[in-house]
XYZ file of C-alpha atoms in Angstrom:
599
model
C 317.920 195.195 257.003
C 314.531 195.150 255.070
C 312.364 198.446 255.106
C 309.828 199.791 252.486
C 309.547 203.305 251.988
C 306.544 204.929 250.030
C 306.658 205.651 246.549
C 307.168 209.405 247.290
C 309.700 208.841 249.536
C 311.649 206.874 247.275
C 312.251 209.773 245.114
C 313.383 212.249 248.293
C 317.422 213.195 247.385
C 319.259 212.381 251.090
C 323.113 214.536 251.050
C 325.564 212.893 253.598
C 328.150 215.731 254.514
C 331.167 213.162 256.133
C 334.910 213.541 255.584
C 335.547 209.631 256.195
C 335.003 208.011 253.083
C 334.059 204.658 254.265
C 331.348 206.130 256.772
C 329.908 208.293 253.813
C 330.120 205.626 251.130
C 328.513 203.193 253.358
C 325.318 205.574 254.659
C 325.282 206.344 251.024
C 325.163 202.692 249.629
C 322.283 201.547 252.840
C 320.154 204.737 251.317
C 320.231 203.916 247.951
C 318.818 200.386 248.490
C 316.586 201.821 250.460
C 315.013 203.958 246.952
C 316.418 207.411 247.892
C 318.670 209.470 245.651
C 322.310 209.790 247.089
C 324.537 212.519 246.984
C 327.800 212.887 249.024
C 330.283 215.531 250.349
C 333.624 215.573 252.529
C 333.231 218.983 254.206
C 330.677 222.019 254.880
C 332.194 224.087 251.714
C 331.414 221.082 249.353
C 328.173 220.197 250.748
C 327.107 224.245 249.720
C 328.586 223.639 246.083
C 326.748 220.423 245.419
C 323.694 222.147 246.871
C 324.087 224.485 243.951
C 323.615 222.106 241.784
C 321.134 220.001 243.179
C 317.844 220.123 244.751
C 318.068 218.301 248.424
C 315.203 217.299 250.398
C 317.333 215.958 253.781
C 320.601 215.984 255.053
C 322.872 214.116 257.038
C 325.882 215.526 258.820
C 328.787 214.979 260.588
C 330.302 217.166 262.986
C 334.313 216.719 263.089
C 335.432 217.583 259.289
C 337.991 219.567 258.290
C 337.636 223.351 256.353
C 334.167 223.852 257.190
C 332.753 221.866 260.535
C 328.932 220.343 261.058
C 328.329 223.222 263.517
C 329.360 226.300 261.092
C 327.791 224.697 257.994
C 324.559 224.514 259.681
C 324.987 228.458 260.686
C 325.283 228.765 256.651
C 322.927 226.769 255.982
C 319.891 228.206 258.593
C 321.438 232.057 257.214
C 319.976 230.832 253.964
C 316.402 231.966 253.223
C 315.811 229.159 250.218
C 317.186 226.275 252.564
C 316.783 226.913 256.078
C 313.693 224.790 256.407
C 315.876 221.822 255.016
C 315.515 218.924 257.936
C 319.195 217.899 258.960
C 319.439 214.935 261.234
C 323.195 214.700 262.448
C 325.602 211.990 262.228
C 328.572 212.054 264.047
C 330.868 210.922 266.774
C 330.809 213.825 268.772
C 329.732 213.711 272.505
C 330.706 217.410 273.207
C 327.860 218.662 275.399
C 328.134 222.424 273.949
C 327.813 220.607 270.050
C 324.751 218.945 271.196
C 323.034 222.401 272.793
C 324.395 224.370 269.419
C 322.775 221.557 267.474
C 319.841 221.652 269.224
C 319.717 225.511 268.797
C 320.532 225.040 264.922
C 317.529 222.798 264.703
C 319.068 219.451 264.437
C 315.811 217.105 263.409
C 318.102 214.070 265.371
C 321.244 213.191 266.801
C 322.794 210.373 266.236
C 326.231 208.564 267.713
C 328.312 207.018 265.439
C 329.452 204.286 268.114
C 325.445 203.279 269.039
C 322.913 204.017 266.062
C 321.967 201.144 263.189
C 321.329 201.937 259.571
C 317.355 200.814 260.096
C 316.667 203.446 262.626
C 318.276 206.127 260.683
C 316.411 205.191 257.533
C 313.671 204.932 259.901
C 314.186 208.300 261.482
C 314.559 209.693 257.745
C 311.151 208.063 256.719
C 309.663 209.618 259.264
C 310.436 212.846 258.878
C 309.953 213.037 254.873
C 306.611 211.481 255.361
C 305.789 214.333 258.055
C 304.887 211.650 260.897
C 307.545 212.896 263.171
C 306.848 216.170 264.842
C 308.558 219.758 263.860
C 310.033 220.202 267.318
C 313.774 218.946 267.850
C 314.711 215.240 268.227
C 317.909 214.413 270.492
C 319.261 211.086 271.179
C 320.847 211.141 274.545
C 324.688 210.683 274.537
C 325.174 209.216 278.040
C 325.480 206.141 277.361
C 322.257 203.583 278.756
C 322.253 200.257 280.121
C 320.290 197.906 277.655
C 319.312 201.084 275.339
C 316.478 200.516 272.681
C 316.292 202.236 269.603
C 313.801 204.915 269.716
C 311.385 203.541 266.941
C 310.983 200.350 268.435
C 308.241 199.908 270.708
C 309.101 198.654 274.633
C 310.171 195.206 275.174
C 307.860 193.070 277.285
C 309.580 190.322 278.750
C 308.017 186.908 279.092
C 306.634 186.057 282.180
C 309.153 183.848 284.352
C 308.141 181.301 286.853
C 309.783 182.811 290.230
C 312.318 180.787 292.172
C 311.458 179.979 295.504
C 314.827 179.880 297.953
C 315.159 177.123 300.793
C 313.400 179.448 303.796
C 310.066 179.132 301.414
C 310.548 182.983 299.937
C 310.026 183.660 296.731
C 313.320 184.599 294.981
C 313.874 187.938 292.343
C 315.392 186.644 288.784
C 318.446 187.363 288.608
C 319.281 190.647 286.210
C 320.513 189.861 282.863
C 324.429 191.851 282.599
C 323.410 195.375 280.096
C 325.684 195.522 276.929
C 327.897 198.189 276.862
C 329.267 199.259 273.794
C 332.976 197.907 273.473
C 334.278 198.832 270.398
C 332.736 202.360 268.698
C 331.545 202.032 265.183
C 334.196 204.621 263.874
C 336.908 202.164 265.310
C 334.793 199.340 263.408
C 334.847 201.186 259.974
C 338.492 202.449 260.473
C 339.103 198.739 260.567
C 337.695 197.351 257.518
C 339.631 200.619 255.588
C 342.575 199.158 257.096
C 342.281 195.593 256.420
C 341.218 196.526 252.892
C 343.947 198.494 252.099
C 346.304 196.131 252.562
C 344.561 192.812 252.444
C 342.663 193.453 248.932
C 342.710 189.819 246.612
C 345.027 191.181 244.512
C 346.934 189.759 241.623
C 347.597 186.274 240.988
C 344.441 185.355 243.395
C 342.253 187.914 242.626
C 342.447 186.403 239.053
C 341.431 182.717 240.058
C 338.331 184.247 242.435
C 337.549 186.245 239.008
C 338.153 182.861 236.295
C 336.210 180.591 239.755
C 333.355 183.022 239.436
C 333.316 183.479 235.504
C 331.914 180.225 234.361
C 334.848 179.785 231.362
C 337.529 178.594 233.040
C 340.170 176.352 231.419
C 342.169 174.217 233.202
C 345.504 175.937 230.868
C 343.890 179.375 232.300
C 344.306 178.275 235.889
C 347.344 176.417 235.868
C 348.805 179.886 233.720
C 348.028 182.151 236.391
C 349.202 179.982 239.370
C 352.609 179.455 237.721
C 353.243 183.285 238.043
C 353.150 183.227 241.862
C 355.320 180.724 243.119
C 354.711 181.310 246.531
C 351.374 180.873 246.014
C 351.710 177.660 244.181
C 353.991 176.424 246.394
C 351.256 176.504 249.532
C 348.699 175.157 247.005
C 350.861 171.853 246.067
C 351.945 171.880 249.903
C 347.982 171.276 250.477
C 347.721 168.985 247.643
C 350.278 166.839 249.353
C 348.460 166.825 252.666
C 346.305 163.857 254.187
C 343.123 165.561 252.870
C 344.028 165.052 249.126
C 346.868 162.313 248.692
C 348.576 161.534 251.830
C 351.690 162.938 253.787
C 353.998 160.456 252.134
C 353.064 161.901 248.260
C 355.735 164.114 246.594
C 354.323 166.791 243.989
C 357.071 169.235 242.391
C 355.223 170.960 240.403
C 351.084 172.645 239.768
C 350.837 170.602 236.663
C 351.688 167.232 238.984
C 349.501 168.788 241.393
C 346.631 169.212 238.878
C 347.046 165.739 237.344
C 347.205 163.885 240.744
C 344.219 165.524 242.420
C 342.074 167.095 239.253
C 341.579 170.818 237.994
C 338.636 171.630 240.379
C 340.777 170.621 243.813
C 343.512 172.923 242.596
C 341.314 175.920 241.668
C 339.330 175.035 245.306
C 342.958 174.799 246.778
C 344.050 178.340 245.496
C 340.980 180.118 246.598
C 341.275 178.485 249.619
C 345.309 179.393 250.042
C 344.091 182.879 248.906
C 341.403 184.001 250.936
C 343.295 182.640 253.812
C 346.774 184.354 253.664
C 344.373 187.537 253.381
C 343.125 186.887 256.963
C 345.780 184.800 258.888
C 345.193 183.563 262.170
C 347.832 184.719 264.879
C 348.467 182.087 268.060
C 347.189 184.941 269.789
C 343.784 184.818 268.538
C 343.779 181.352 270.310
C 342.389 178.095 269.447
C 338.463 179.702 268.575
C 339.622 181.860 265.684
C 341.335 178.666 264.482
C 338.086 177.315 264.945
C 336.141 180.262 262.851
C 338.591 179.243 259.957
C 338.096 175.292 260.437
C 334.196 176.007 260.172
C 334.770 178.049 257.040
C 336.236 175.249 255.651
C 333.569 173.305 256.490
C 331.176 175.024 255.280
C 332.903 175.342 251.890
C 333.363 172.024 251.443
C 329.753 171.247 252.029
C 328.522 173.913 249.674
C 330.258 171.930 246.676
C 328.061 168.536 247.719
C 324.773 171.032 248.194
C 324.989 173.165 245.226
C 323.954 171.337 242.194
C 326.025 171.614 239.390
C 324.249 173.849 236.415
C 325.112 176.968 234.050
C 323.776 179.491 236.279
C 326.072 178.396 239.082
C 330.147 178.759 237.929
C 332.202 175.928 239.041
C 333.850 177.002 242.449
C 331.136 179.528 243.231
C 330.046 177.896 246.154
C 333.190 176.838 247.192
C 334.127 180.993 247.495
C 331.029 181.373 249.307
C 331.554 178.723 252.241
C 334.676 180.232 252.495
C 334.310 184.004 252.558
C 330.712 184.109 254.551
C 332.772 184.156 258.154
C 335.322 186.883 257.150
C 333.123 189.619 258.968
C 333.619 187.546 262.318
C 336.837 186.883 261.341
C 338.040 190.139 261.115
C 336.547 191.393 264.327
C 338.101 188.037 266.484
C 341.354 189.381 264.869
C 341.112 193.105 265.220
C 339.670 193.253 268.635
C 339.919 189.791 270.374
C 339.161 190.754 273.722
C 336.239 192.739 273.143
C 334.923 190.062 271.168
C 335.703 187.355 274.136
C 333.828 190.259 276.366
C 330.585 190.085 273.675
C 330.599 186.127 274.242
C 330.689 185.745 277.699
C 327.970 188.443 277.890
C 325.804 186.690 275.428
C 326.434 183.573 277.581
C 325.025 185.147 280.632
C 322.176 186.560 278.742
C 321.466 182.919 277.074
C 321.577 184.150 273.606
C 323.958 184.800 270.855
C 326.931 187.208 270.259
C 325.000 187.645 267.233
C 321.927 189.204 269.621
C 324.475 192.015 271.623
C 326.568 192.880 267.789
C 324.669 196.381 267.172
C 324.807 197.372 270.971
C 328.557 196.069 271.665
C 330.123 196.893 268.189
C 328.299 199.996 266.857
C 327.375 197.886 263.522
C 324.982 194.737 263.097
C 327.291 192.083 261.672
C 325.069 191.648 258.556
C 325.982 195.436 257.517
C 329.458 194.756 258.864
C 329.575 191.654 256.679
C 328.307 193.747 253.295
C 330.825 196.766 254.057
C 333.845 194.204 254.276
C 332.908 191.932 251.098
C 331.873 194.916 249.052
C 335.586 196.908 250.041
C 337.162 193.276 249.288
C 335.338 193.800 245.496
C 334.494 190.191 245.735
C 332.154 189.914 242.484
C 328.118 190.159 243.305
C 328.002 186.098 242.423
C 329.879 185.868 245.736
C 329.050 188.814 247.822
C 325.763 188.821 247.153
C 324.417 185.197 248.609
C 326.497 185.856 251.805
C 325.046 189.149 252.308
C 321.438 187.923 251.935
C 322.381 185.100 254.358
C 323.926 186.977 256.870
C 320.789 188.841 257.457
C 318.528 185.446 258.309
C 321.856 183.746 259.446
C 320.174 182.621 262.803
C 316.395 181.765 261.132
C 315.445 178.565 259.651
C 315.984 177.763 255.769
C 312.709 178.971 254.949
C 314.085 182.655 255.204
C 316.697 182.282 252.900
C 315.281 183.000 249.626
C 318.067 182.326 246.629
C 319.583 178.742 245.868
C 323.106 179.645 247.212
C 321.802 181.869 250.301
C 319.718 178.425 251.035
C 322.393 176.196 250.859
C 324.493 178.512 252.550
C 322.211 178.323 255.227
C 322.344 174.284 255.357
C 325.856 174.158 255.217
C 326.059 176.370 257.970
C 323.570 173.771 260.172
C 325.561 171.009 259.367
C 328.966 172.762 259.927
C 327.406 173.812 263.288
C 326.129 170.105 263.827
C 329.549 168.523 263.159
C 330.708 171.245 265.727
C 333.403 172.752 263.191
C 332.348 176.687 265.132
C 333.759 178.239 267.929
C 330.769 177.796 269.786
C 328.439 175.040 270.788
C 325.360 178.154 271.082
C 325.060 178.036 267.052
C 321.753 177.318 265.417
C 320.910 174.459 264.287
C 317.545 173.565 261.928
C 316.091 170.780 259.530
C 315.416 171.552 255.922
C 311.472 170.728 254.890
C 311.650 168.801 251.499
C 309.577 171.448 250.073
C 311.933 173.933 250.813
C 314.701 172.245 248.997
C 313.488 170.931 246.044
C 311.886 174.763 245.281
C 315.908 175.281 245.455
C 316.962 172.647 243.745
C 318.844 171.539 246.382
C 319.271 167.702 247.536
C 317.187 165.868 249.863
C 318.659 162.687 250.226
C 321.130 161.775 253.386
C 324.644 163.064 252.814
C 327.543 161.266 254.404
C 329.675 163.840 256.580
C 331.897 161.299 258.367
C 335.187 163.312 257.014
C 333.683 166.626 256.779
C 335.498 167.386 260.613
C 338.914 165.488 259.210
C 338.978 167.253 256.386
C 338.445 170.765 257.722
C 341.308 170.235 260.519
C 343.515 169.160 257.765
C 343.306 172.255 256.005
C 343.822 174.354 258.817
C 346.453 171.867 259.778
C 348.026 172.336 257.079
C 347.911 175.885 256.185
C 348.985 177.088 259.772
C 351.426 174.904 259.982
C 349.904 174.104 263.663
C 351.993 171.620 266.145
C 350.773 167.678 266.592
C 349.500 169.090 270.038
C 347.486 172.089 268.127
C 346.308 169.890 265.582
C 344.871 167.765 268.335
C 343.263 169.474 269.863
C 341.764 171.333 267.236
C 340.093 167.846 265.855
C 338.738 167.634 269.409
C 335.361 168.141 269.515
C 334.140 170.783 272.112
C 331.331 168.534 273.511
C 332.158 164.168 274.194
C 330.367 161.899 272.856
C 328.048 160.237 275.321
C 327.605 156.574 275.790
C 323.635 156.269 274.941
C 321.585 155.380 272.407
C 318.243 157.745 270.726
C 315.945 156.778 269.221
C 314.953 159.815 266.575
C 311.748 160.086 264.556
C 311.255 162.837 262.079
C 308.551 163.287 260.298
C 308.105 162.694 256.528
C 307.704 166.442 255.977
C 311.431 167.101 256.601
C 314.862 165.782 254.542
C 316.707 163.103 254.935
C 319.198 165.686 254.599
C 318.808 166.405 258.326
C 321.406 168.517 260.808
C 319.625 167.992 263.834
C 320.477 164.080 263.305
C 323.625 165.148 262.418
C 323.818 166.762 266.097
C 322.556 163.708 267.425
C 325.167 161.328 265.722
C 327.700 163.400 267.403
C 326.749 163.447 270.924
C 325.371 159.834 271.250
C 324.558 156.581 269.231
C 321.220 157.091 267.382
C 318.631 154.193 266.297
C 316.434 155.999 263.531
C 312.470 155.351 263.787
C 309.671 155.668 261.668
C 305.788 155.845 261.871
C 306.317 151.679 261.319
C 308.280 151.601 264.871
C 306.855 148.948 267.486
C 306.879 148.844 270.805
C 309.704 146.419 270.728
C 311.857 148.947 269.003
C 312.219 151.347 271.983
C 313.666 148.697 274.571
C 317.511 149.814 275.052
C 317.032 153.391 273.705
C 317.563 155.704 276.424
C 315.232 158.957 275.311
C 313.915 159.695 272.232
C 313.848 162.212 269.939
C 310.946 163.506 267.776
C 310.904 166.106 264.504
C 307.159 167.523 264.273
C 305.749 170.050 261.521
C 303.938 172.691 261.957
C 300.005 172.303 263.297
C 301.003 168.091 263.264
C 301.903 166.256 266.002
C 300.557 162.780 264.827
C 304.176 161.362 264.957
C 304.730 163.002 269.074
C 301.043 161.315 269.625
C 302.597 158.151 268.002
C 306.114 158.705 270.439
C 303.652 158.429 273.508
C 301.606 155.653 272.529
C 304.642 153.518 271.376
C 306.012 154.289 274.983
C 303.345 153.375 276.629
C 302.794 150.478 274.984
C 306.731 149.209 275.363
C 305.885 149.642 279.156
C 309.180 152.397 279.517
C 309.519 155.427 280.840
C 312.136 157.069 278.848
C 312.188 160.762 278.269
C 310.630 162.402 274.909
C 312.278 165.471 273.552
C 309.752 166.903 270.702
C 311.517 169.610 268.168
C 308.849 171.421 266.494
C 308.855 174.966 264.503
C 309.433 178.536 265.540
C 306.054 179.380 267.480
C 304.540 176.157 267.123
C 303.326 174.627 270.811
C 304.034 171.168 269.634
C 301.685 168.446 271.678
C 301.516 169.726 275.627
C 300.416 166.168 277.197
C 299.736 165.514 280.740
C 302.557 163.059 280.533
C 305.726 162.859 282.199
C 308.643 163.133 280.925
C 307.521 165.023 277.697
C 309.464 168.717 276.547
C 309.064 170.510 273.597
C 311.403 172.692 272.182
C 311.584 174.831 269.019
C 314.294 174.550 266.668
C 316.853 176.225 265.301
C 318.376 174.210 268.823
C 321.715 174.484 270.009
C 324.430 171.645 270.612
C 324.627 173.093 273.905
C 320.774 172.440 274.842
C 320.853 168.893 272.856
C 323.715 167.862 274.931
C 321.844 168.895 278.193
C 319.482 166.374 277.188
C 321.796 163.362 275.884
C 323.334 164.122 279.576
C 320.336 163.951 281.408
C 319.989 160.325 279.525
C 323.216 159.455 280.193
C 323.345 160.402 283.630
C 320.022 158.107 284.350
């Protein structure tokens, strides 16, 4: 969530009256990075006492507390001649009709549900009222639930005009109705969750002290092998992973961490330990099913990519991107483990509504899963090195790499292309984008073509490995979720973009592809069955060079363009010409490599 508030606003002191800790602490922490001053209480009695002390210019409430409720501290606080004209907007979980009226009475500026409101629209509703744009008179959010609701301070969504269906009698057919989103799984349930898991599933000990020497920069290989020696358990998984096909082979014996470390090297034991770490915190239960199995194997993935993308310098700590891969999923993680058929019920939705889980999170979960993501890493006290790269991905997670600012958020986002590309997810509806050279090398970040072949190998091994998972399981695990097709593409990107490319990637693992340049002839198109083409922005000289080559080879073979968000790519009066904007899907490429198949 990005907002700006005014330089006046910024100074405004917000109070959050809330006896859950996590709820308070986490309205507190979205309001301070928003430039307001913070202060917190657990009940009515020790909201009055701190506003003793300290001068308060809004408050937000909570209902259900203990000692002193929402309901009788506002009664205090409108009895008050010095504070009665302080705007309270309330906060809570309560869907008691006669709280509502008796808040409305009391003068309630808003009223929000726990289970349905986002931070941004109550740092938006707080904006407005501090900045005097919102009128005096009282503002209620309904509490009957709404099909489909929209937050109040967005404006109306316009759909995009659809092409009507006409059915076989010549009548023109209605569009089907996209399914609403209810809300599954209440916010409070959400945040009651991520105390839980917290609680018990801290890094503690032994591993919390290799994420802490991973992410300091001075670690010595004496330090590490130390610390591992005083959890046996622990060191035990890590040599059992040593052993393993990924590192030396199922038929190598290790006894001991210092074997371990000499046979596979320091950094492959410290990467083994997180990895044996972070995992154990979050094990996956056969009833999860094969997709959270999936979640971890793209974690993995992503981890190990992260290492090959990150160059090595003294800014970055050695293993620092290897933590990152491996901790940015937790937040979807914990929410396949903790409430697994909700979460089935968000997909299938999102599937029906031809979008992302990712799209229906704030409406189905009470919580966007960027803020979810930030609550979980920050109660995990991962250090900022780690935390703080996911979090700024996990707010652009779906956008191309030119939103992700930092060096690690960036190459968090490639990884995550790639990962997606190699189809190590759960889902074949993840984005997938190109990387522009300038992007990269402003990131330091390679542009040159990375070999992935055991990226998918590697990542089932691990899992493998670390669940313990059946020859059956481990098949089918290392089955991809789409076959590859028996075609060849031809694929011409422009010079604008990497050789570092996922969408190629994507393309390598749903068919054979024949790579083209702008020095392609004619000649060079005969047994291709379609072909693929990667445009900039406001250039489509290499799609204008797609067509003529066709046209001179004398075939007819489908051209799929891929250009930018809200670019309109070249729109010939050809046939057999699309365009599509990336980030694309290995669901929609794979409608096309059947298509070509299928011919």
């Amino acid at each position: 969530m990005t907002l700006t508030t005014s330089p006046i606003i910024s100074r405004k002191t917000i109070l959050v009256i809330d006896d859950e800790e996590l709820c308070r602490e986490m309205t507190g922490d979205c309001l301070s990075t928003q430039g307001f001053n913070t202060l917190e209480a657990d009940d009515g009695h020790s909201a009055l006492v701190e506003m003793g002390r300290s001068h308060v210019d809004l408050i937000v409430l909570d209902h259900e507390m203990p000692g002193m409720d929402g309901l009788s501290f506002l009664k205090t606080l409108r009895a008050d001649p010095q504070r009665c004209r302080i705007p309270v907007i309330m906060l809570t979980s309560s869907t008691s009709k006669d709280v509502v009226v008796e808040a409305m009475r009391l003068g309630v500026r808003g009223y929000l549900l726990k289970a349905r409101f986002t931070m941004a629209e109550l740092v938006s509703r707080i904006n407005a009222i501090l900045s005097g744009s919102e009128p005096a008179q009282h503002v209620l959010m309904s509490t009957a639930p709404k099909p489909a609701a929209m937050p109040q301070h967005l404006p109306p969504h316009r759909p995009a005009a659809v092409r009507p269906r006409s059915g076989p009698d010549g009548t023109i057919a209605a569009p089907a109705a996209k399914p609403a989103v209810p809300n599954l799984v209440t916010r409070s349930a959400i945040t009651e969750a991520i105390l839980e898991i917290t609680s018990t599933k801290t890094l503690a000990g032994v591993v919390a002290e290799v994420v802490a020497l991973a992410g300091s920069g001075h670690a010595s290989l004496g330090e590490l092998t130390g610390i591992l020696k005083r959890d046996p358990v622990l060191s035990s998984r890590v040599i059992q992973l040593a052993c393993s096909s990924a590192y030396l082979g199922s038929k190598s014996k290790l006894a001991t961490i210092d074997e371990a470390v000499r046979a596979v090297g320091a950094v492959a034991i410290r990467d083994l330990a997180l990895t044996v770490g972070i995992f154990d915190s979050f094990p996956p239960d056969r009833a999860d099913g094969m997709d959270l199995l999936r979640c971890w194997q793209h974690a993995f993935g992503v981890a190990a990519a992260m290492e090959r993308l990150v160059p090595r310098s003294d800014r970055v700590a050695a293993g620092t991107p290897h933590l990152i891969g491996l901790c940015h999923d937790l937040g979807e993680i914990m929410v396949r483990q903790r409430f697994p058929r909700e979460y089935a019920t968000a997909v299938e939705l999102a599937n029906q509504n031809d979008c992302s889980v990712y799209d229906h999170f704030p409406a189905a979960f009470g919580i966007s899963m960027s803020e979810l993501v930030e609550t979980l890493l920050r109660k995990m006290k991962l250090p900022a090195v780690i935390s703080d790269p996911i979090a700024e991905f996990s707010k652009s997670a779906r956008l191309p790499l030119e939103a992700h600012g930092s060096t690690l958020a960036r190459a968090l986002a490639i990884a995550n292309f790639f990962a997606h590309a190699l189809e190590l997810t759960a889902s074949v509806e993840e984005p997938i984008a190109p990387a522009l050279v300038c992007d990269c090398r402003t990131a330091l970040l390679p542009t040159a073509r990375l070999d992935w072949s055991n990226s998918r190998a590697d990542a089932t091994t691990t899992i493998s490995a670390l669940s313990k998972l059946k020859s059956d399981e481990a098949m089918a695990l290392s089955r991809p979720s789409i076959a590859k097709q028996t075609c060849n593409v031809g694929y011409m990107r422009d010079h604008a973009f990497c050789e570092l490319d996922p969408i190629e990637a994507a393309l390598e693992a749903l068919c054979d592809v024949t790579t083209l340049d702008k020095a392609a002839r004619p000649d060079d198109l005969h047994g291709l069955s379609g072909l693929v083409v990667l445009c900039p922005a406001a250039d489509n000289s290499l799609a204008a060079e797609a067509l003529r080559l066709r046209g001179l080879a004398g075939v007819t073979i489908p051209i799929l363009q891929i250009v930018p968000p809200k670019s309109h790519g070249l729109m010939p009066d050809a046939m057999a010409f699309e365009t599509i904007a990336y980030p694309v899907t290995l669901k929609r490429l794979s409608r096309y490599i059947s298509m070509l198949a299928q011919a």
